[in-house]
Amino acid sequence: MTNNQPHHDLSGPPTAPPLILGPSIGTSLAVWEPQLPALARTHRVLRWDLPGHGGSPAALLPSDGSATIGDLAALVLRLADEQEWERFAYAGVSIGGAVGLHLGVHHPERITSLAVVCSSARFGDPAAWRERAALVRAEGTEAMVASRPGTWFSHDFAHTPVGAALIEDLRATDRAGYAACCDALAAYDITADLERIAVPTLVVAGRDDPATPPAHARRIADAVPGASLLEVAGAAHLAGVERPEPVTAALLTHLTDSTAQPHDDATTRPQNDTPHDEVPSRPQNDTPHDEVPHTHTPHDTTPHTDTIHTDTTPHTDPSRHATGMAVRRDVLGNAHVDRAVARTTPFTARFQDFITRYAWGEIWTGDGLDRRTRSCITLTALIAHGHDAELAMHIRAALTNGLTREEIGEVLLQSAIYCGVPAANSAFATAQRVFDEIDAEHVTTRATTRASTTTATTTATTTSTKVDTASRSDTEK
């Protein structure tokens, strides 16, 4: 790294399609750790730190209040030029996502696909960002620490090793670099230009994100032609950290689609761009993430699951298996899949591979139906054929996919008409048993968590408690 470059690292095969990952304000490139192993199997991944964050010098952005998102985009292009990447896929979180939207508008010839995670086309009142910049310049980033739990992720998750490490990254962030990023957000509004983005775009929102609520993601997805939208249940602003499985699965599907297209010039030296001469987007009304009001509307409460764009190019078996396993874990849960994998024998290995590649890697990842609808269809088919054991498993999966208990009851009632009353009667009994088990697990886990919290005296005990809490959250969803 030179003094005019952000700190960055590279992972994955050197000849694989390039992918650049941008972080959120107050974090480091470590915010992408949960996704890195999966993404680096099929891409040459470059993660970078914002100025003053992680290992990047703060002086990469001006400190006089004039910094823009265009300046950050220029740093990304500089990194791509150094790697001799003419075109690359880009994904970014929050301010990192804003950089991606800027690239999509002003440099569409440079990016092959775009993923915007928990971000916005405008973040609120610029005055609030100026105030935050002044606060951090005066008091340092410690002034922001107390408000991150509940904004970045749940208060419980903040006490896990991963959550605690991210808070420490915030504490270590240079005050000048953080403030300059606030200046950039204050001067950012790309709303009017979203329709100019012409690359395949995935938009991800945390359903519990108070910083950039799902309505922000929907506005981007509605404005960008052909964009896909994923809302992640049980996730706040750093959805990829708090709920890594659905975010990773969505990214894999999105990137597999884009990299299936030829990129013969992916490592060719680019023509001379002049990113520093770009005119920044007009100043806007930008409020710091946690200050953006979230007014729920009927549209806000519409459950969304991954509606990922896929093309007709056949996926390779390794990519299908990786994507399928990620989606399988997201829908059925890690515990179930781990048990299935542990029980695999030489006799059943081909069947396990088959259902992972075909059922989960192709059917469940298709863009024709969302996961809620697929769950409704699956429940009905299982009721019709009397597969009660599979039905119990997929009732849990339906809850994970966003169906409520009442909606599951409606599916079962509808099945009584078309599958027969005896089949529906058995299905209602199965569903009630599953709900009772979930309620019992919930009560037991809360009691365990409360007792562990009271008696915790070691780091190991604390970590175990938080793992229990995270598991409970997954079960409830």
Short mmCIF file of C-alpha atoms in Angstrom, two decimals:
data_model
loop_
_atom_site.label_atom_id
_atom_site.label_comp_id
_atom_site.label_asym_id
_atom_site.label_seq_id
_atom_site.Cartn_x
_atom_site.Cartn_y
_atom_site.Cartn_z
CA MET A 1 0.00 0.00 0.00
CA THR A 2 1.21 3.52 -0.83
CA ASN A 3 0.20 6.75 0.92
CA ASN A 4 -2.34 7.54 -1.80
CA GLN A 5 -4.08 4.17 -1.54
CA PRO A 6 -6.47 2.64 0.96
CA HIS A 7 -5.32 -0.34 2.96
CA HIS A 8 -6.65 -3.49 1.31
CA ASP A 9 -6.18 -7.23 1.09
CA LEU A 10 -6.67 -9.83 -1.62
CA SER A 11 -8.15 -13.33 -1.35
CA GLY A 12 -9.13 -16.04 -3.80
CA PRO A 13 -7.63 -17.40 -7.03
CA PRO A 14 -5.61 -14.72 -8.88
CA THR A 15 -7.27 -15.61 -12.20
CA ALA A 16 -10.85 -15.62 -10.85
CA PRO A 17 -13.30 -12.81 -11.72
CA PRO A 18 -12.54 -9.72 -9.62
CA LEU A 19 -14.82 -8.57 -6.79
CA ILE A 20 -14.32 -5.46 -4.64
CA LEU A 21 -16.00 -5.22 -1.22
CA GLY A 22 -16.60 -1.87 0.50
CA PRO A 23 -17.16 -1.44 4.27
CA SER A 24 -19.50 0.60 6.45
CA ILE A 25 -18.47 3.76 8.28
CA GLY A 26 -16.84 2.96 11.62
CA THR A 27 -15.86 -0.57 10.57
CA SER A 28 -12.91 -2.16 8.82
CA LEU A 29 -12.59 -4.69 6.02
CA ALA A 30 -13.31 -7.28 8.76
CA VAL A 31 -17.02 -6.52 8.30
CA TRP A 32 -16.87 -8.86 5.28
CA GLU A 33 -15.23 -11.77 7.15
CA PRO A 34 -18.44 -13.86 7.31
CA GLN A 35 -18.80 -13.80 3.51
CA LEU A 36 -15.13 -14.03 2.54
CA PRO A 37 -14.62 -17.83 2.51
CA ALA A 38 -17.57 -18.42 0.20
CA LEU A 39 -16.89 -15.46 -2.09
CA ALA A 40 -13.17 -16.18 -2.37
CA ARG A 41 -13.83 -19.67 -3.71
CA THR A 42 -15.06 -18.23 -7.00
CA HIS A 43 -13.70 -14.66 -7.08
CA ARG A 44 -10.51 -12.69 -6.60
CA VAL A 45 -11.76 -10.61 -3.68
CA LEU A 46 -10.34 -7.21 -2.76
CA ARG A 47 -11.51 -5.72 0.54
CA TRP A 48 -10.58 -2.15 1.39
CA ASP A 49 -10.65 0.14 4.43
CA LEU A 50 -12.19 3.61 4.44
CA PRO A 51 -9.80 6.53 5.09
CA GLY A 52 -8.86 6.58 8.77
CA HIS A 53 -10.40 3.14 9.26
CA GLY A 54 -8.49 -0.10 9.72
CA GLY A 55 -5.10 0.38 8.06
CA SER A 56 -5.97 3.28 5.73
CA PRO A 57 -4.50 6.75 6.32
CA ALA A 58 -7.03 9.46 7.12
CA ALA A 59 -5.35 11.87 4.71
CA LEU A 60 -6.89 10.01 1.74
CA LEU A 61 -9.91 12.31 2.18
CA PRO A 62 -9.80 16.09 2.63
CA SER A 63 -10.34 17.22 6.22
CA ASP A 64 -11.86 20.61 5.36
CA GLY A 65 -15.42 19.32 5.01
CA SER A 66 -15.30 18.95 1.22
CA ALA A 67 -15.05 15.15 1.01
CA THR A 68 -17.54 13.40 -1.29
CA ILE A 69 -18.63 9.87 -2.14
CA GLY A 70 -17.00 10.55 -5.51
CA ASP A 71 -13.65 10.84 -3.72
CA LEU A 72 -14.15 7.39 -2.20
CA ALA A 73 -15.18 5.98 -5.57
CA ALA A 74 -11.96 7.38 -7.03
CA LEU A 75 -9.99 5.44 -4.40
CA VAL A 76 -11.78 2.24 -5.45
CA LEU A 77 -10.96 2.87 -9.10
CA ARG A 78 -7.33 3.50 -8.13
CA LEU A 79 -7.22 0.10 -6.42
CA ALA A 80 -8.79 -1.55 -9.47
CA ASP A 81 -6.30 0.17 -11.77
CA GLU A 82 -3.42 -1.12 -9.66
CA GLN A 83 -4.73 -4.67 -10.12
CA GLU A 84 -5.21 -3.93 -13.85
CA TRP A 85 -8.90 -4.74 -13.61
CA GLU A 86 -10.86 -2.97 -16.29
CA ARG A 87 -14.13 -4.39 -14.98
CA PHE A 88 -15.07 -5.83 -11.60
CA ALA A 89 -18.06 -6.78 -9.49
CA TYR A 90 -18.68 -4.50 -6.52
CA ALA A 91 -20.54 -4.95 -3.23
CA GLY A 92 -20.68 -2.46 -0.39
CA VAL A 93 -22.26 -1.96 3.02
CA SER A 94 -23.84 1.38 3.98
CA ILE A 95 -21.37 4.09 2.83
CA GLY A 96 -19.63 1.32 0.90
CA GLY A 97 -22.93 0.71 -0.87
CA ALA A 98 -23.21 4.43 -1.65
CA VAL A 99 -19.81 4.17 -3.33
CA GLY A 100 -21.19 1.30 -5.42
CA LEU A 101 -24.23 3.32 -6.49
CA HIS A 102 -21.92 6.18 -7.48
CA LEU A 103 -19.84 3.78 -9.58
CA GLY A 104 -22.99 2.41 -11.18
CA VAL A 105 -24.09 5.91 -12.20
CA HIS A 106 -20.75 7.51 -13.13
CA HIS A 107 -18.62 4.52 -14.16
CA PRO A 108 -20.98 1.82 -15.45
CA GLU A 109 -18.30 0.61 -17.86
CA ARG A 110 -16.11 -0.41 -14.93
CA ILE A 111 -18.47 -2.69 -13.00
CA THR A 112 -20.02 -6.00 -14.04
CA SER A 113 -22.52 -6.20 -11.19
CA LEU A 114 -23.49 -4.28 -8.07
CA ALA A 115 -24.69 -5.34 -4.61
CA VAL A 116 -25.86 -2.67 -2.17
CA VAL A 117 -26.21 -3.87 1.44
CA CYS A 118 -28.07 -1.82 4.06
CA SER A 119 -27.48 1.44 2.23
CA SER A 120 -29.43 4.37 0.84
CA ALA A 121 -29.65 6.80 -2.05
CA ARG A 122 -29.74 9.57 0.56
CA PHE A 123 -29.23 9.20 4.28
CA GLY A 124 -31.08 12.23 5.64
CA ASP A 125 -30.35 15.78 6.72
CA PRO A 126 -26.80 16.92 5.88
CA ALA A 127 -26.79 19.16 8.95
CA ALA A 128 -26.97 16.10 11.20
CA TRP A 129 -23.95 14.60 9.46
CA ARG A 130 -22.05 17.87 9.85
CA GLU A 131 -22.92 17.81 13.54
CA ARG A 132 -21.69 14.24 13.86
CA ALA A 133 -18.47 15.17 12.07
CA ALA A 134 -17.92 18.04 14.51
CA LEU A 135 -18.65 15.79 17.49
CA VAL A 136 -16.18 13.12 16.41
CA ARG A 137 -13.50 15.69 15.54
CA ALA A 138 -13.87 17.06 19.06
CA GLU A 139 -14.36 13.86 21.10
CA GLY A 140 -13.17 11.01 18.91
CA THR A 141 -15.09 7.93 17.81
CA GLU A 142 -15.68 6.87 21.42
CA ALA A 143 -18.60 9.30 21.22
CA MET A 144 -20.29 6.89 18.79
CA VAL A 145 -19.67 3.61 20.63
CA ALA A 146 -22.69 3.60 22.94
CA SER A 147 -25.17 4.00 20.07
CA ARG A 148 -23.86 1.17 17.86
CA PRO A 149 -25.49 -1.75 19.71
CA GLY A 150 -29.10 -1.61 18.60
CA THR A 151 -28.07 0.11 15.37
CA TRP A 152 -25.41 -2.11 13.87
CA PHE A 153 -26.86 -5.25 15.45
CA SER A 154 -28.87 -6.35 18.47
CA HIS A 155 -27.65 -5.58 21.98
CA ASP A 156 -27.14 -9.29 22.58
CA PHE A 157 -25.02 -9.67 19.45
CA ALA A 158 -22.85 -6.75 20.56
CA HIS A 159 -21.46 -8.97 23.33
CA THR A 160 -20.40 -11.79 21.03
CA PRO A 161 -16.73 -11.92 19.99
CA VAL A 162 -17.63 -10.74 16.49
CA GLY A 163 -19.75 -7.85 17.75
CA ALA A 164 -17.15 -6.81 20.32
CA ALA A 165 -14.40 -6.84 17.68
CA LEU A 166 -16.41 -4.52 15.44
CA ILE A 167 -16.96 -2.09 18.32
CA GLU A 168 -13.19 -2.11 18.91
CA ASP A 169 -12.66 -1.30 15.23
CA LEU A 170 -14.86 1.76 15.76
CA ARG A 171 -12.84 2.81 18.80
CA ALA A 172 -9.62 2.47 16.80
CA THR A 173 -10.91 4.59 13.89
CA ASP A 174 -9.11 7.89 13.34
CA ARG A 175 -11.38 10.81 14.21
CA ALA A 176 -10.38 12.82 11.14
CA GLY A 177 -11.07 9.91 8.78
CA TYR A 178 -14.46 9.15 10.37
CA ALA A 179 -15.45 12.84 10.26
CA ALA A 180 -14.43 13.12 6.61
CA CYS A 181 -16.68 10.15 5.79
CA CYS A 182 -19.51 12.01 7.57
CA ASP A 183 -18.77 15.00 5.33
CA ALA A 184 -19.04 12.73 2.29
CA LEU A 185 -22.42 11.42 3.44
CA ALA A 186 -23.63 14.97 4.07
CA ALA A 187 -22.95 15.84 0.42
CA TYR A 188 -24.51 12.68 -1.03
CA ASP A 189 -27.82 12.31 -2.82
CA ILE A 190 -28.00 10.02 -5.82
CA THR A 191 -31.77 9.51 -5.80
CA ALA A 192 -32.42 11.25 -9.11
CA ASP A 193 -29.73 9.24 -10.88
CA LEU A 194 -30.65 5.69 -9.79
CA GLU A 195 -32.51 4.97 -13.03
CA ARG A 196 -29.20 5.40 -14.89
CA ILE A 197 -27.73 2.27 -13.29
CA ALA A 198 -27.73 -0.44 -15.95
CA VAL A 199 -25.72 -3.28 -14.38
CA PRO A 200 -27.29 -6.26 -12.56
CA THR A 201 -28.05 -4.95 -9.08
CA LEU A 202 -28.91 -6.68 -5.81
CA VAL A 203 -30.26 -4.63 -2.90
CA VAL A 204 -30.18 -6.10 0.62
CA ALA A 205 -31.94 -4.69 3.70
CA GLY A 206 -32.00 -5.72 7.34
CA ARG A 207 -35.62 -5.88 8.38
CA ASP A 208 -34.74 -4.47 11.83
CA ASP A 209 -32.29 -1.84 10.55
CA PRO A 210 -33.00 1.53 12.20
CA ALA A 211 -30.16 3.20 10.27
CA THR A 212 -31.26 2.50 6.70
CA PRO A 213 -34.72 0.92 7.09
CA PRO A 214 -36.10 -1.43 4.41
CA ALA A 215 -37.99 1.46 2.83
CA HIS A 216 -34.62 2.89 1.75
CA ALA A 217 -33.71 -0.38 0.04
CA ARG A 218 -37.09 -0.57 -1.65
CA ARG A 219 -36.64 2.91 -3.09
CA ILE A 220 -33.34 1.83 -4.62
CA ALA A 221 -34.75 -1.45 -5.94
CA ASP A 222 -37.79 0.31 -7.39
CA ALA A 223 -35.66 2.91 -9.18
CA VAL A 224 -32.82 0.75 -10.54
CA PRO A 225 -34.04 -1.12 -13.62
CA GLY A 226 -34.25 -4.87 -12.99
CA ALA A 227 -32.86 -4.70 -9.45
CA SER A 228 -33.53 -7.54 -7.00
CA LEU A 229 -34.39 -7.01 -3.34
CA LEU A 230 -33.71 -9.16 -0.30
CA GLU A 231 -34.96 -8.33 3.20
CA VAL A 232 -33.22 -10.26 5.95
CA ALA A 233 -35.32 -11.09 9.00
CA GLY A 234 -33.71 -10.60 12.40
CA ALA A 235 -30.96 -8.31 11.11
CA ALA A 236 -30.12 -4.68 11.82
CA HIS A 237 -27.66 -2.42 9.96
CA LEU A 238 -24.78 -4.89 9.63
CA ALA A 239 -27.02 -7.64 8.26
CA GLY A 240 -24.12 -9.56 6.75
CA VAL A 241 -22.55 -9.91 10.19
CA GLU A 242 -25.64 -10.60 12.27
CA ARG A 243 -27.31 -12.91 9.72
CA PRO A 244 -24.49 -13.97 7.39
CA GLU A 245 -26.14 -17.01 5.80
CA PRO A 246 -28.95 -15.32 3.81
CA VAL A 247 -26.68 -12.45 2.77
CA THR A 248 -23.96 -14.83 1.60
CA ALA A 249 -26.46 -16.98 -0.30
CA ALA A 250 -27.94 -13.94 -2.06
CA LEU A 251 -24.50 -12.64 -3.02
CA LEU A 252 -23.40 -16.02 -4.36
CA THR A 253 -26.48 -16.31 -6.54
CA HIS A 254 -26.17 -12.73 -7.77
CA LEU A 255 -22.46 -13.06 -8.55
CA THR A 256 -22.84 -16.45 -10.20
CA ASP A 257 -25.34 -14.87 -12.55
CA SER A 258 -23.04 -12.02 -13.51
CA THR A 259 -19.82 -14.04 -13.77
CA ALA A 260 -21.52 -16.55 -16.08
CA GLN A 261 -21.19 -13.82 -18.69
CA PRO A 262 -17.80 -13.57 -20.48
CA HIS A 263 -15.27 -11.07 -19.17
CA ASP A 264 -12.40 -11.45 -21.60
CA ASP A 265 -11.08 -8.00 -20.74
CA ALA A 266 -11.30 -8.34 -16.97
CA THR A 267 -7.55 -7.99 -16.45
CA THR A 268 -6.87 -5.43 -19.17
CA ARG A 269 -5.44 -2.06 -18.17
CA PRO A 270 -8.32 0.45 -18.21
CA GLN A 271 -8.49 3.58 -20.28
CA ASN A 272 -7.60 6.75 -18.47
CA ASP A 273 -10.53 7.80 -16.30
CA THR A 274 -10.49 11.05 -14.40
CA PRO A 275 -12.40 10.19 -11.24
CA HIS A 276 -11.08 13.19 -9.34
CA ASP A 277 -12.68 15.52 -11.88
CA GLU A 278 -16.14 14.09 -11.39
CA VAL A 279 -18.82 16.51 -10.33
CA PRO A 280 -20.26 15.17 -7.07
CA SER A 281 -23.97 14.58 -6.81
CA ARG A 282 -25.94 17.59 -5.66
CA PRO A 283 -25.96 18.16 -1.89
CA GLN A 284 -28.86 16.50 -0.20
CA ASN A 285 -30.79 16.07 2.95
CA ASP A 286 -28.81 13.40 4.79
CA THR A 287 -29.29 12.27 8.36
CA PRO A 288 -26.90 9.91 10.12
CA HIS A 289 -28.10 6.32 9.84
CA ASP A 290 -29.47 6.01 13.31
CA GLU A 291 -31.35 9.30 13.04
CA VAL A 292 -33.39 8.41 9.94
CA PRO A 293 -37.02 8.01 11.08
CA HIS A 294 -38.58 4.67 10.16
CA THR A 295 -42.30 5.04 9.61
CA HIS A 296 -43.91 1.70 8.96
CA THR A 297 -46.48 1.72 6.17
CA PRO A 298 -48.49 -1.16 4.77
CA HIS A 299 -45.82 -1.50 2.11
CA ASP A 300 -43.12 -1.52 4.79
CA THR A 301 -44.65 -4.56 6.43
CA THR A 302 -44.81 -6.63 3.26
CA PRO A 303 -42.42 -9.52 3.82
CA HIS A 304 -39.67 -9.74 1.25
CA THR A 305 -37.28 -12.61 0.73
CA ASP A 306 -34.57 -13.05 -1.81
CA THR A 307 -35.74 -12.43 -5.36
CA ILE A 308 -32.37 -12.97 -6.91
CA HIS A 309 -31.82 -12.44 -10.62
CA THR A 310 -30.54 -15.52 -12.37
CA ASP A 311 -29.92 -16.11 -16.07
CA THR A 312 -30.30 -19.20 -18.20
CA THR A 313 -26.61 -20.03 -18.28
CA PRO A 314 -26.12 -23.38 -16.50
CA HIS A 315 -24.22 -23.03 -13.23
CA THR A 316 -21.19 -25.21 -12.63
CA ASP A 317 -21.70 -28.04 -10.15
CA PRO A 318 -19.30 -26.54 -7.56
CA SER A 319 -21.08 -23.18 -7.64
CA ARG A 320 -24.50 -24.90 -7.51
CA HIS A 321 -23.41 -26.94 -4.50
CA ALA A 322 -21.98 -23.89 -2.68
CA THR A 323 -25.07 -21.81 -3.40
CA GLY A 324 -27.38 -24.70 -2.54
CA MET A 325 -25.66 -25.38 0.77
CA ALA A 326 -25.86 -21.71 1.75
CA VAL A 327 -29.58 -21.53 0.93
CA ARG A 328 -30.25 -24.90 2.56
CA ARG A 329 -28.63 -23.69 5.78
CA ASP A 330 -30.53 -20.42 5.62
CA VAL A 331 -33.92 -22.07 5.18
CA LEU A 332 -33.56 -25.21 7.30
CA GLY A 333 -31.03 -23.97 9.85
CA ASN A 334 -27.44 -24.92 10.56
CA ALA A 335 -28.36 -27.48 13.21
CA HIS A 336 -30.58 -29.49 10.85
CA VAL A 337 -28.10 -29.39 7.98
CA ASP A 338 -25.20 -30.28 10.27
CA ARG A 339 -27.13 -33.32 11.48
CA ALA A 340 -27.92 -34.36 7.90
CA VAL A 341 -24.29 -33.97 6.86
CA ALA A 342 -23.08 -35.89 9.92
CA ARG A 343 -25.42 -38.77 9.08
CA THR A 344 -24.23 -38.97 5.49
CA THR A 345 -22.81 -42.36 4.53
CA PRO A 346 -21.19 -43.56 1.31
CA PHE A 347 -24.61 -44.98 0.43
CA THR A 348 -26.46 -41.65 0.91
CA ALA A 349 -23.70 -39.27 -0.19
CA ARG A 350 -24.90 -39.01 -3.79
CA PHE A 351 -28.44 -38.25 -2.65
CA GLN A 352 -27.22 -35.51 -0.28
CA ASP A 353 -25.19 -34.01 -3.12
CA PHE A 354 -28.20 -34.27 -5.45
CA ILE A 355 -30.65 -32.44 -3.19
CA THR A 356 -28.06 -29.78 -2.34
CA ARG A 357 -27.23 -29.07 -5.98
CA TYR A 358 -30.67 -29.52 -7.54
CA ALA A 359 -33.35 -28.78 -4.91
CA TRP A 360 -31.44 -26.04 -3.08
CA GLY A 361 -28.90 -24.89 -5.67
CA GLU A 362 -31.38 -24.53 -8.55
CA ILE A 363 -35.03 -24.68 -7.53
CA TRP A 364 -34.95 -22.76 -4.22
CA THR A 365 -32.59 -20.14 -5.69
CA GLY A 366 -34.75 -19.41 -8.74
CA ASP A 367 -36.05 -15.87 -9.20
CA GLY A 368 -39.55 -16.82 -10.35
CA LEU A 369 -40.96 -17.12 -6.82
CA ASP A 370 -39.96 -15.69 -3.46
CA ARG A 371 -39.25 -18.01 -0.55
CA ARG A 372 -42.56 -17.34 1.20
CA THR A 373 -44.42 -18.58 -1.86
CA ARG A 374 -42.12 -21.58 -2.22
CA SER A 375 -42.81 -22.47 1.41
CA CYS A 376 -46.58 -22.32 0.81
CA ILE A 377 -46.26 -24.65 -2.18
CA THR A 378 -43.95 -27.03 -0.31
CA LEU A 379 -46.28 -27.27 2.69
CA THR A 380 -49.24 -28.04 0.43
CA ALA A 381 -47.36 -30.76 -1.46
CA LEU A 382 -46.17 -32.40 1.74
CA ILE A 383 -49.71 -32.35 3.19
CA ALA A 384 -51.12 -33.89 0.02
CA HIS A 385 -48.67 -36.79 0.15
CA GLY A 386 -48.83 -37.28 3.94
CA HIS A 387 -45.12 -36.62 4.53
CA ASP A 388 -45.52 -35.51 8.16
CA ALA A 389 -41.81 -35.67 9.10
CA GLU A 390 -40.84 -33.46 6.17
CA LEU A 391 -43.85 -31.25 6.91
CA ALA A 392 -42.59 -30.57 10.44
CA MET A 393 -39.19 -29.57 9.08
CA HIS A 394 -40.72 -27.25 6.49
CA ILE A 395 -43.10 -25.63 8.97
CA ARG A 396 -39.98 -24.41 10.77
CA ALA A 397 -38.52 -23.39 7.41
CA ALA A 398 -41.70 -21.47 6.56
CA LEU A 399 -41.35 -19.44 9.75
CA THR A 400 -37.74 -18.72 8.80
CA ASN A 401 -38.90 -17.61 5.36
CA GLY A 402 -41.26 -15.04 6.85
CA LEU A 403 -44.62 -16.80 7.13
CA THR A 404 -46.48 -16.21 10.37
CA ARG A 405 -48.21 -18.98 12.31
CA GLU A 406 -51.53 -17.55 11.20
CA GLU A 407 -50.48 -17.68 7.55
CA ILE A 408 -49.33 -21.28 7.94
CA GLY A 409 -52.76 -22.04 9.39
CA GLU A 410 -54.37 -20.52 6.29
CA VAL A 411 -52.26 -22.77 4.05
CA LEU A 412 -53.31 -25.82 6.08
CA LEU A 413 -56.97 -24.77 5.96
CA GLN A 414 -56.79 -24.28 2.19
CA SER A 415 -55.24 -27.73 1.87
CA ALA A 416 -58.26 -29.25 3.61
CA ILE A 417 -60.34 -28.35 0.56
CA TYR A 418 -57.97 -29.67 -2.10
CA CYS A 419 -55.93 -32.33 -0.26
CA GLY A 420 -58.63 -33.72 2.00
CA VAL A 421 -59.78 -33.10 5.57
CA PRO A 422 -57.91 -36.11 7.06
CA ALA A 423 -54.62 -34.86 5.53
CA ALA A 424 -55.23 -31.35 6.85
CA ASN A 425 -56.19 -32.73 10.28
CA SER A 426 -52.85 -34.52 10.48
CA ALA A 427 -51.08 -31.38 9.24
CA PHE A 428 -52.68 -29.20 11.93
CA ALA A 429 -51.54 -31.69 14.58
CA THR A 430 -48.00 -31.63 13.18
CA ALA A 431 -47.94 -27.85 13.05
CA GLN A 432 -49.21 -27.53 16.62
CA ARG A 433 -46.51 -29.92 17.80
CA VAL A 434 -43.83 -27.85 16.03
CA PHE A 435 -45.16 -24.60 17.50
CA ASP A 436 -45.21 -26.15 20.98
CA GLU A 437 -41.62 -27.33 20.54
CA ILE A 438 -40.52 -23.88 19.42
CA ASP A 439 -42.27 -22.23 22.37
CA ALA A 440 -40.63 -24.70 24.76
CA GLU A 441 -37.23 -24.08 23.20
CA HIS A 442 -37.80 -20.36 23.52
CA VAL A 443 -38.64 -20.57 27.22
CA THR A 444 -35.74 -22.93 27.95
CA THR A 445 -33.23 -20.81 26.09
CA ARG A 446 -34.37 -17.63 27.81
CA ALA A 447 -34.02 -19.30 31.18
CA THR A 448 -30.57 -20.60 30.26
CA THR A 449 -29.50 -17.21 28.98
CA ARG A 450 -30.78 -15.44 32.11
CA ALA A 451 -29.00 -17.90 34.41
CA SER A 452 -25.80 -17.76 32.42
CA THR A 453 -25.82 -13.98 32.42
CA THR A 454 -26.23 -13.92 36.19
CA THR A 455 -23.42 -16.35 36.92
CA ALA A 456 -21.05 -15.57 34.06
CA THR A 457 -17.49 -15.06 35.28
CA THR A 458 -15.42 -16.07 32.29
CA THR A 459 -15.18 -15.12 28.64
CA ALA A 460 -16.08 -18.66 27.66
CA THR A 461 -19.34 -18.49 29.61
CA THR A 462 -20.21 -15.14 28.07
CA THR A 463 -19.52 -16.43 24.58
CA SER A 464 -21.63 -19.53 25.17
CA THR A 465 -24.53 -17.38 26.37
CA LYS A 466 -24.43 -15.24 23.27
CA VAL A 467 -24.32 -18.23 21.00
CA ASP A 468 -27.43 -19.54 22.77
CA THR A 469 -29.09 -16.17 22.25
CA ALA A 470 -28.23 -16.11 18.56
CA SER A 471 -29.61 -19.63 18.18
CA ARG A 472 -32.84 -18.60 19.84
CA SER A 473 -33.20 -15.70 17.44
CA ASP A 474 -32.82 -18.00 14.44
CA THR A 475 -35.43 -20.38 15.86
CA GLU A 476 -37.95 -17.63 16.45
CA LYS A 477 -37.66 -16.47 12.88
#
